[in-house]
CSV table of C-alpha atoms in Angstrom, one decimal:
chain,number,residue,atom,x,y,z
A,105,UNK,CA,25.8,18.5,-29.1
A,106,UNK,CA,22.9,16.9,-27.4
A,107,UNK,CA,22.6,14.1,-25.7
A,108,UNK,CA,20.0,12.3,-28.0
A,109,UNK,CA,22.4,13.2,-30.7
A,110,UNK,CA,25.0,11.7,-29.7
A,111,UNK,CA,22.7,8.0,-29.4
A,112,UNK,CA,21.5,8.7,-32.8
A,113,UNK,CA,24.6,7.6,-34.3
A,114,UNK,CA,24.9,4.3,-35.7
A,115,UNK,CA,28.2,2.3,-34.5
A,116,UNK,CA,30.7,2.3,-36.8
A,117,UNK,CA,34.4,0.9,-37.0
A,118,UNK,CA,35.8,4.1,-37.5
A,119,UNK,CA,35.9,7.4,-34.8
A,120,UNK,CA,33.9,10.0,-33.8
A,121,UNK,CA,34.9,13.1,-32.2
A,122,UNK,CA,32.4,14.7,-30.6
A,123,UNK,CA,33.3,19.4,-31.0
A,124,UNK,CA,35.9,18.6,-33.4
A,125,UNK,CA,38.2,21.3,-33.7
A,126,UNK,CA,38.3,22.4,-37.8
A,127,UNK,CA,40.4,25.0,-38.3
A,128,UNK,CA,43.8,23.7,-38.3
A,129,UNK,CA,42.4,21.3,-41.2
A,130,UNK,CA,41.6,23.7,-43.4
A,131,UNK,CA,44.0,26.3,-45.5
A,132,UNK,CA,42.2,29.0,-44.3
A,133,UNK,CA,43.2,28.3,-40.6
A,134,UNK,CA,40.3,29.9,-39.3
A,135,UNK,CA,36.2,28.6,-38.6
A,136,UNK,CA,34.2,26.3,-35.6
A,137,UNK,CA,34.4,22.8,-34.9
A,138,UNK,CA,32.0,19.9,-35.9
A,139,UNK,CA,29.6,18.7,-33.4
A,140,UNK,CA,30.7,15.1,-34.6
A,141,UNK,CA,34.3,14.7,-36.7
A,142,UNK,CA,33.8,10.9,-38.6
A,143,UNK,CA,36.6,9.2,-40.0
A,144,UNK,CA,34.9,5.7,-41.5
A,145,UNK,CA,37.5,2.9,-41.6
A,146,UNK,CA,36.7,1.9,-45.0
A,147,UNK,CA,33.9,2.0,-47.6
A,148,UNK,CA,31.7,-0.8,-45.6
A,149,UNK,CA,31.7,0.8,-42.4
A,150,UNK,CA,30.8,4.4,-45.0
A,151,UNK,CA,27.9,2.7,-46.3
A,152,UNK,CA,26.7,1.2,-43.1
A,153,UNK,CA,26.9,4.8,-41.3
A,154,UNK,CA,25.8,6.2,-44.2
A,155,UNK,CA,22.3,3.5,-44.1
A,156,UNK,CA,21.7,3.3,-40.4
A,157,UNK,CA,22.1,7.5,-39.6
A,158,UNK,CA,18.7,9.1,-38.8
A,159,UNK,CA,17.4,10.8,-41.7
A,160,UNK,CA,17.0,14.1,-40.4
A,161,UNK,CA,21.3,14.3,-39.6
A,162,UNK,CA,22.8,16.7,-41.4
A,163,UNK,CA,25.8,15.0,-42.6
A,164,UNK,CA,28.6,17.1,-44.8
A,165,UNK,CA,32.2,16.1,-46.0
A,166,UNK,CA,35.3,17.9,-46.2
A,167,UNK,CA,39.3,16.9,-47.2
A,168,UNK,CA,42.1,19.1,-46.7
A,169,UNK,CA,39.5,22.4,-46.9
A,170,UNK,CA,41.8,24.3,-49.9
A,171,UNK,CA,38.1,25.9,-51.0
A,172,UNK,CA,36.4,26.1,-47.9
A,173,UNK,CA,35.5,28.7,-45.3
A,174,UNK,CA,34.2,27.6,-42.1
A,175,UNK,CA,32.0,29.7,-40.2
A,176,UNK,CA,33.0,30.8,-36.5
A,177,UNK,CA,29.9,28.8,-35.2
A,178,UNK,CA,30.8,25.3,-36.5
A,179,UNK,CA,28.9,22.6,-38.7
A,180,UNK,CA,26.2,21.2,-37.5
A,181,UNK,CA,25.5,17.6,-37.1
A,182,UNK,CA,28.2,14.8,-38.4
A,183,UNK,CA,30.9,16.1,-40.6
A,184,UNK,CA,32.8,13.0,-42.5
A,185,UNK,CA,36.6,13.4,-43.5
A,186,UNK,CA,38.0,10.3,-44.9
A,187,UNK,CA,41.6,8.9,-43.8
A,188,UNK,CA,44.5,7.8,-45.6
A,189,UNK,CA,42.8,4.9,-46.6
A,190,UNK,CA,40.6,6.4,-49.0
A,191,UNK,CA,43.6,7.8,-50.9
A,192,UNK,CA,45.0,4.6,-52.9
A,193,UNK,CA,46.5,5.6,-56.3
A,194,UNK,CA,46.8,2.2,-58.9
A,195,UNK,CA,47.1,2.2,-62.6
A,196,UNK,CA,44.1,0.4,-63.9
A,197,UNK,CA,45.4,-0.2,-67.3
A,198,UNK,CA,48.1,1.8,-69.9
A,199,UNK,CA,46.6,5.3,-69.6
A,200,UNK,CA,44.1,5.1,-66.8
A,201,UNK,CA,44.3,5.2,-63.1
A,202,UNK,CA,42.2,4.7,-59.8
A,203,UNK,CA,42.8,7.6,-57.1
A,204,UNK,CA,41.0,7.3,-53.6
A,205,UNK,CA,38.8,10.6,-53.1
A,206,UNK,CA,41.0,11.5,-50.1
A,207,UNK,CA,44.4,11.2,-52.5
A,208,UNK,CA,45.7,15.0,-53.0
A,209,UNK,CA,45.3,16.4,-56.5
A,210,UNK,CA,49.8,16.9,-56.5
A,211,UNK,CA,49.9,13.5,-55.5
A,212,UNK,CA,47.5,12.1,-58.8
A,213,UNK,CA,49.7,14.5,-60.9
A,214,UNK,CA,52.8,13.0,-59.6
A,215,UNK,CA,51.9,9.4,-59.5
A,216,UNK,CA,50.3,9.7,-63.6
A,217,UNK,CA,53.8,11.7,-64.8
A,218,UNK,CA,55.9,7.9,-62.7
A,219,UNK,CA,53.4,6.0,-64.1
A,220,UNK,CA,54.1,7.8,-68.4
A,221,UNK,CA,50.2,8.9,-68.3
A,222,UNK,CA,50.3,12.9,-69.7
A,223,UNK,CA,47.2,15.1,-69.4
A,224,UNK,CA,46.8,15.3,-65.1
A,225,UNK,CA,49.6,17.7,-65.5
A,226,UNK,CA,47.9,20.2,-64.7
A,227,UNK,CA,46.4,18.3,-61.1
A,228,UNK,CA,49.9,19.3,-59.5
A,229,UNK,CA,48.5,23.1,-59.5
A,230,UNK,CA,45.0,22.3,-58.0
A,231,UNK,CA,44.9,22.3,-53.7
A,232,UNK,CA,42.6,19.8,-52.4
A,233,UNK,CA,41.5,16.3,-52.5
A,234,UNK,CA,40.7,14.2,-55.7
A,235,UNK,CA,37.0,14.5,-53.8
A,236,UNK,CA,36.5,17.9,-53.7
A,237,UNK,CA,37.6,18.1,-57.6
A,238,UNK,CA,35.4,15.7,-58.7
A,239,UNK,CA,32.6,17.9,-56.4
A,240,UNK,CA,33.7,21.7,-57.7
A,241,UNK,CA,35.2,20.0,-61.6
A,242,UNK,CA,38.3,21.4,-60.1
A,243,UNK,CA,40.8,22.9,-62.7
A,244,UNK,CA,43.3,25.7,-64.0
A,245,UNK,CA,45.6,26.8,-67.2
A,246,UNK,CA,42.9,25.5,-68.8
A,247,UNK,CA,42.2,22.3,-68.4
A,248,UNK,CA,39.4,20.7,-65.7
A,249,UNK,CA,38.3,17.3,-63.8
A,250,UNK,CA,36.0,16.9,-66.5
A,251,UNK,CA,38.5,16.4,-69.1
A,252,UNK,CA,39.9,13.1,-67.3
A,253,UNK,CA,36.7,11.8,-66.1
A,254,UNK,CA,35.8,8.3,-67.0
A,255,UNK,CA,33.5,7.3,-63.7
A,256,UNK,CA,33.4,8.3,-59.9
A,257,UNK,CA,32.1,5.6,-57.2
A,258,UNK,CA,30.2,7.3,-54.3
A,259,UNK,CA,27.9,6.6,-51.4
A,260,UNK,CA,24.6,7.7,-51.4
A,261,UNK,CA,22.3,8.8,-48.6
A,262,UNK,CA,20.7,5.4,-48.5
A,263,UNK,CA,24.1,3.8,-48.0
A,264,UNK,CA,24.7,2.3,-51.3
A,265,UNK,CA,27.6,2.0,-53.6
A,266,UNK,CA,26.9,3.5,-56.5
A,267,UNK,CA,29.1,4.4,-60.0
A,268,UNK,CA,28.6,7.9,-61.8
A,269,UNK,CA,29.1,8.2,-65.1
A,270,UNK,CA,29.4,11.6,-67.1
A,271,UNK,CA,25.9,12.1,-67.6
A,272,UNK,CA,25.6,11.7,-63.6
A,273,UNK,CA,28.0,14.1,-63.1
A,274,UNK,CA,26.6,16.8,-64.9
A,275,UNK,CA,30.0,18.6,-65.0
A,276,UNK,CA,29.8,22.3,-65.6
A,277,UNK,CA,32.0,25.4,-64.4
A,278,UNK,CA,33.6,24.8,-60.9
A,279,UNK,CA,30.2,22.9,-60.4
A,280,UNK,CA,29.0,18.7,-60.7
A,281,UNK,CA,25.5,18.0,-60.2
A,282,UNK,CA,25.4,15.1,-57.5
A,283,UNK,CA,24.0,16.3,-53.7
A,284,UNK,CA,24.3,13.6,-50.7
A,285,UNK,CA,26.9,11.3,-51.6
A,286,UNK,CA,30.4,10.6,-50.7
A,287,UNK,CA,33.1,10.4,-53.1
A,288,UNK,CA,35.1,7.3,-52.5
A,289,UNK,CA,37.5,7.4,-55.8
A,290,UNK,CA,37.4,7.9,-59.3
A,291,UNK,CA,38.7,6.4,-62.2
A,292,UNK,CA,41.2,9.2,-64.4
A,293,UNK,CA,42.2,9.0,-68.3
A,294,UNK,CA,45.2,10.6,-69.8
A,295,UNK,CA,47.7,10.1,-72.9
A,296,UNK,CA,50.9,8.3,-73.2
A,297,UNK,CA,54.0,10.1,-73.0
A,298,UNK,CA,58.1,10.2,-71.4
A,299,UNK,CA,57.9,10.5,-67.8
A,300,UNK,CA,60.7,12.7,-67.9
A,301,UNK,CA,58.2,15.2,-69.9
A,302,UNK,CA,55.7,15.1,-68.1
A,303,UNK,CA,57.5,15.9,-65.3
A,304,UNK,CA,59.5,19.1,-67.0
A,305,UNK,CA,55.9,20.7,-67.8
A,306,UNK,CA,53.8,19.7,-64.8
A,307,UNK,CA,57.1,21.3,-62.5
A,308,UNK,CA,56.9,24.5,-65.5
A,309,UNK,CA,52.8,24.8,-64.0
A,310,UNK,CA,54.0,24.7,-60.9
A,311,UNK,CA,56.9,27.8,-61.2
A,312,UNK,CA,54.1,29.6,-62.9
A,313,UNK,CA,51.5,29.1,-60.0
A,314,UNK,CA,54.4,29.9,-57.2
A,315,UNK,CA,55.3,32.8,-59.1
A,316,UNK,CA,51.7,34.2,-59.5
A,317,UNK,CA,49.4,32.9,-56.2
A,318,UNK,CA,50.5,33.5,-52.7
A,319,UNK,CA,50.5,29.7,-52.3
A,320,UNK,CA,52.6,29.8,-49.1
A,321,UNK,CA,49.6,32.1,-46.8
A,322,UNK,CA,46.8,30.4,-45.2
A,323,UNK,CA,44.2,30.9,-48.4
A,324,UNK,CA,41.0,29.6,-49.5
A,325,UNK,CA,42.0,29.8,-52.9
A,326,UNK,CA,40.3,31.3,-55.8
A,327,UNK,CA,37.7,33.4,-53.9
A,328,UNK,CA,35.2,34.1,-56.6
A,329,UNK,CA,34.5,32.5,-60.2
A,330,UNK,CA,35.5,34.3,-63.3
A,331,UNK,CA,32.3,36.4,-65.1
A,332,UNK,CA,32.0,35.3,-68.5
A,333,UNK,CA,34.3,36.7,-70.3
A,334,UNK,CA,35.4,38.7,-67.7
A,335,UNK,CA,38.9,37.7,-64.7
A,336,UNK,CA,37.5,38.2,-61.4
A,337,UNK,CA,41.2,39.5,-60.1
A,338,UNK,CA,40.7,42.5,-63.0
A,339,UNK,CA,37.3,43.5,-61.8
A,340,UNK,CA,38.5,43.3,-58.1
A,341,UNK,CA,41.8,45.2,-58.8
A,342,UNK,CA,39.9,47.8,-61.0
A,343,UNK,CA,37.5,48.1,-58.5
A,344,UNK,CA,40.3,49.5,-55.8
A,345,UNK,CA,40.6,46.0,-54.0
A,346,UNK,CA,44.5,44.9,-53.7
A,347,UNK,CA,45.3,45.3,-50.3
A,348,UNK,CA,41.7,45.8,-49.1
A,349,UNK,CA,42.2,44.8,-45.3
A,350,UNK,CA,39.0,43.4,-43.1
A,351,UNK,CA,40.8,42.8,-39.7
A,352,UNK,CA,43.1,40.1,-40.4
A,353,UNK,CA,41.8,39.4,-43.2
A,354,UNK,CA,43.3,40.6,-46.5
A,355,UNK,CA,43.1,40.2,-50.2
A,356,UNK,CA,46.0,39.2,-51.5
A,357,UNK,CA,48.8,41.9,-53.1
A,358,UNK,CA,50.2,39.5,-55.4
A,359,UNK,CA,47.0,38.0,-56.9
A,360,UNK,CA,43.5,39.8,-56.2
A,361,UNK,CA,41.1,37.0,-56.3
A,362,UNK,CA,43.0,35.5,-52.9
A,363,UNK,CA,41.7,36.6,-49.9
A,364,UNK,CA,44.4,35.7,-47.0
A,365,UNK,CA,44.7,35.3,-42.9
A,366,UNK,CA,47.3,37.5,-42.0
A,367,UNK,CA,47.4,36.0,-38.9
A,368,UNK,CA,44.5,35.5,-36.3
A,369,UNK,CA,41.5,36.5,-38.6
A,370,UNK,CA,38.1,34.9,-38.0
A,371,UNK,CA,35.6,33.4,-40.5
A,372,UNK,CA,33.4,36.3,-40.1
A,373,UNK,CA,36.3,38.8,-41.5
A,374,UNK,CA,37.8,37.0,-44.2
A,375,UNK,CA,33.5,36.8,-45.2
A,376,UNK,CA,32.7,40.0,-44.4
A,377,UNK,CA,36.5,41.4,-46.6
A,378,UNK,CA,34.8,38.7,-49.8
A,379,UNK,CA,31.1,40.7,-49.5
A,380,UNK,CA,32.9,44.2,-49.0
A,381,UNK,CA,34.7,42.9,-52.4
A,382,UNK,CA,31.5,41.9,-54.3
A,383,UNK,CA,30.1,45.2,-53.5
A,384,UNK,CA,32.9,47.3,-55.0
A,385,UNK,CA,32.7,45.3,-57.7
A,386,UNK,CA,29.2,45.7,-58.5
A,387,UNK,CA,29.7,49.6,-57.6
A,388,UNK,CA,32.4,49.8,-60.0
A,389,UNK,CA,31.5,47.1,-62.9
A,390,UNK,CA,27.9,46.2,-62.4
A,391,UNK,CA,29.4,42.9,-62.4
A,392,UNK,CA,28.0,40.7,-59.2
A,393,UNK,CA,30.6,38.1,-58.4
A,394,UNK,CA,29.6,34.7,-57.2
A,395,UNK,CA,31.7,33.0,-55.0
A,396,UNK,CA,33.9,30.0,-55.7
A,397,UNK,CA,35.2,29.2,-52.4
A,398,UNK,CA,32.4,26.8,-50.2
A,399,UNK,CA,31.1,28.7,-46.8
A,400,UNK,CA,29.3,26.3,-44.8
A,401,UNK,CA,28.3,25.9,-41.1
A,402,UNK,CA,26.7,28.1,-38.6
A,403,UNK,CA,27.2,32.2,-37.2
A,404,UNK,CA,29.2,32.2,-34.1
């Protein structure tokens, strides 16, 4: 990181760390540091980093990097991951809650089925961060973000608290429409129902994902969205895939659209295994798969 870079940045009441090591914060285990690593100490000192940066700072966010692959070369410029403190869970009245956009998905799921609110269920099987579901309408077994969503607060580039409503969000397929902001929290709607039920199906998900995913391997995840109509683990096994080894990196013999470090795999191979993938597919299907999982930051 240059010098001039480094007096570009506005003081804040939070930390910087300057060649941030990544890797070990994201599931894939694997990818470059940050030039800058920013932890704001709360939404003030967000907004006034967010308002005093210079405009030409590449700025990006990450949580606990379930869907992301880092490149080998890093991320450019300041990368923000928000502490603890961004991940308050409160009821905000009989079947609504507030979760912080650094509050894990489980921990929304688990908190709702305490608090008698049904429909988050489904939250206990999603990795990640309450922020990155609002940003990819996280979801499975059929039910998504969207299907909560009442309103998300964020920061935009300017600095500015602002409140996104559905139309804002423009929620569609592993994909919401607002670029440049931070998630600071949302606020979630479900049913009423027994606590003790909720509990018995959300822990029945959760049986079914552990029996199905390799949930215990360092993973990105769903590697590739589904085709309409179409499974993306059916093309890739049809297409000769399970097994298919890129140095370290694998995809996954129990579920085919996991890609997995089998132990000391770089960036470039667990990409280079997902492309060799697309290609057999198209080979074999004609069917181009797009990928699901987020790759951002530079070549080595």
């Amino acid at each position: 990181m240059s010098a001039s870079l480094k007096r570009a940045l506005p003081k804040v009441r939070g930390t910087y760390a300057q060649n941030a090591p990544l890797k070990d914060l994201v599931w894939f285990r694997a990818g470059g540091p940050a030039d800058i690593l920013f932890r704001p100490a709360d939404i003030e000192d967000l907004c006034a980093f967010m308002a005093a940066k210079p405009a030409d700072l590449p700025v990006s966010v990450i949580g606990v990097g379930s869907n992301l692959l880092i490149r080998d070369g890093g991320i450019p410029g300041v990368v923000i991951r928000l502490p603890a403190a961004f991940g308050k869970i409160e009821r905000v009245s009989e079947t609504r809650l507030r979760a912080g956009a650094a509050a894990l998905d489980a921990a929304v799921a688990r908190t709702a089925a305490d608090l008698g609110i049904a429909g988050m269920e489904f939250l206990r099987g999603v990795p990640g961060t309450i922020g990155g579901a609002l940003t990819m309408n996280a979801g499975c077994y059929g039910r998504e973000i969207q299907d909560l969503f009442i309103e998300a607060r964020a920061v935009d580039s300017r600095g500015r608290l602002v409140t996104l409503g559905v139309a804002e969000m423009g929620f569609a397929y592993r994909h919401s429409a607002p670029r440049d902001i931070v998630f600071v929290d949302t606020v979630l709607q479900g049913t009423l129902d027994a606590p003790d039920l909720i509990r018995e199906r959300m822990e029945a998900l959760v049986e079914q994902r552990e029996s199905t995913q390799p949930v215990r391997s360092k993973t990105g995840g769903s590697t590739f969205t589904n085709p309409p109509g179409r499974k993306a683990w059916q093309l890739i096994d049809e297409a000769g895939c399970r097994g298919l080894k890129h140095g370290a990196a694998q995809v996954s013999e129990m579920h085919c659209n996991f890609l997995i470090n089998t132990g000391e795999a770089s960036a470039s191979d667990i990409e280079a295994l997902g492309e060799e993938v697309r290609a057999r597919v198209k080979a074999k299907s004609g069917v181009q798969l797009e990928w699901e999982i987020k790759r951002v930051g530079r070549p080595k």
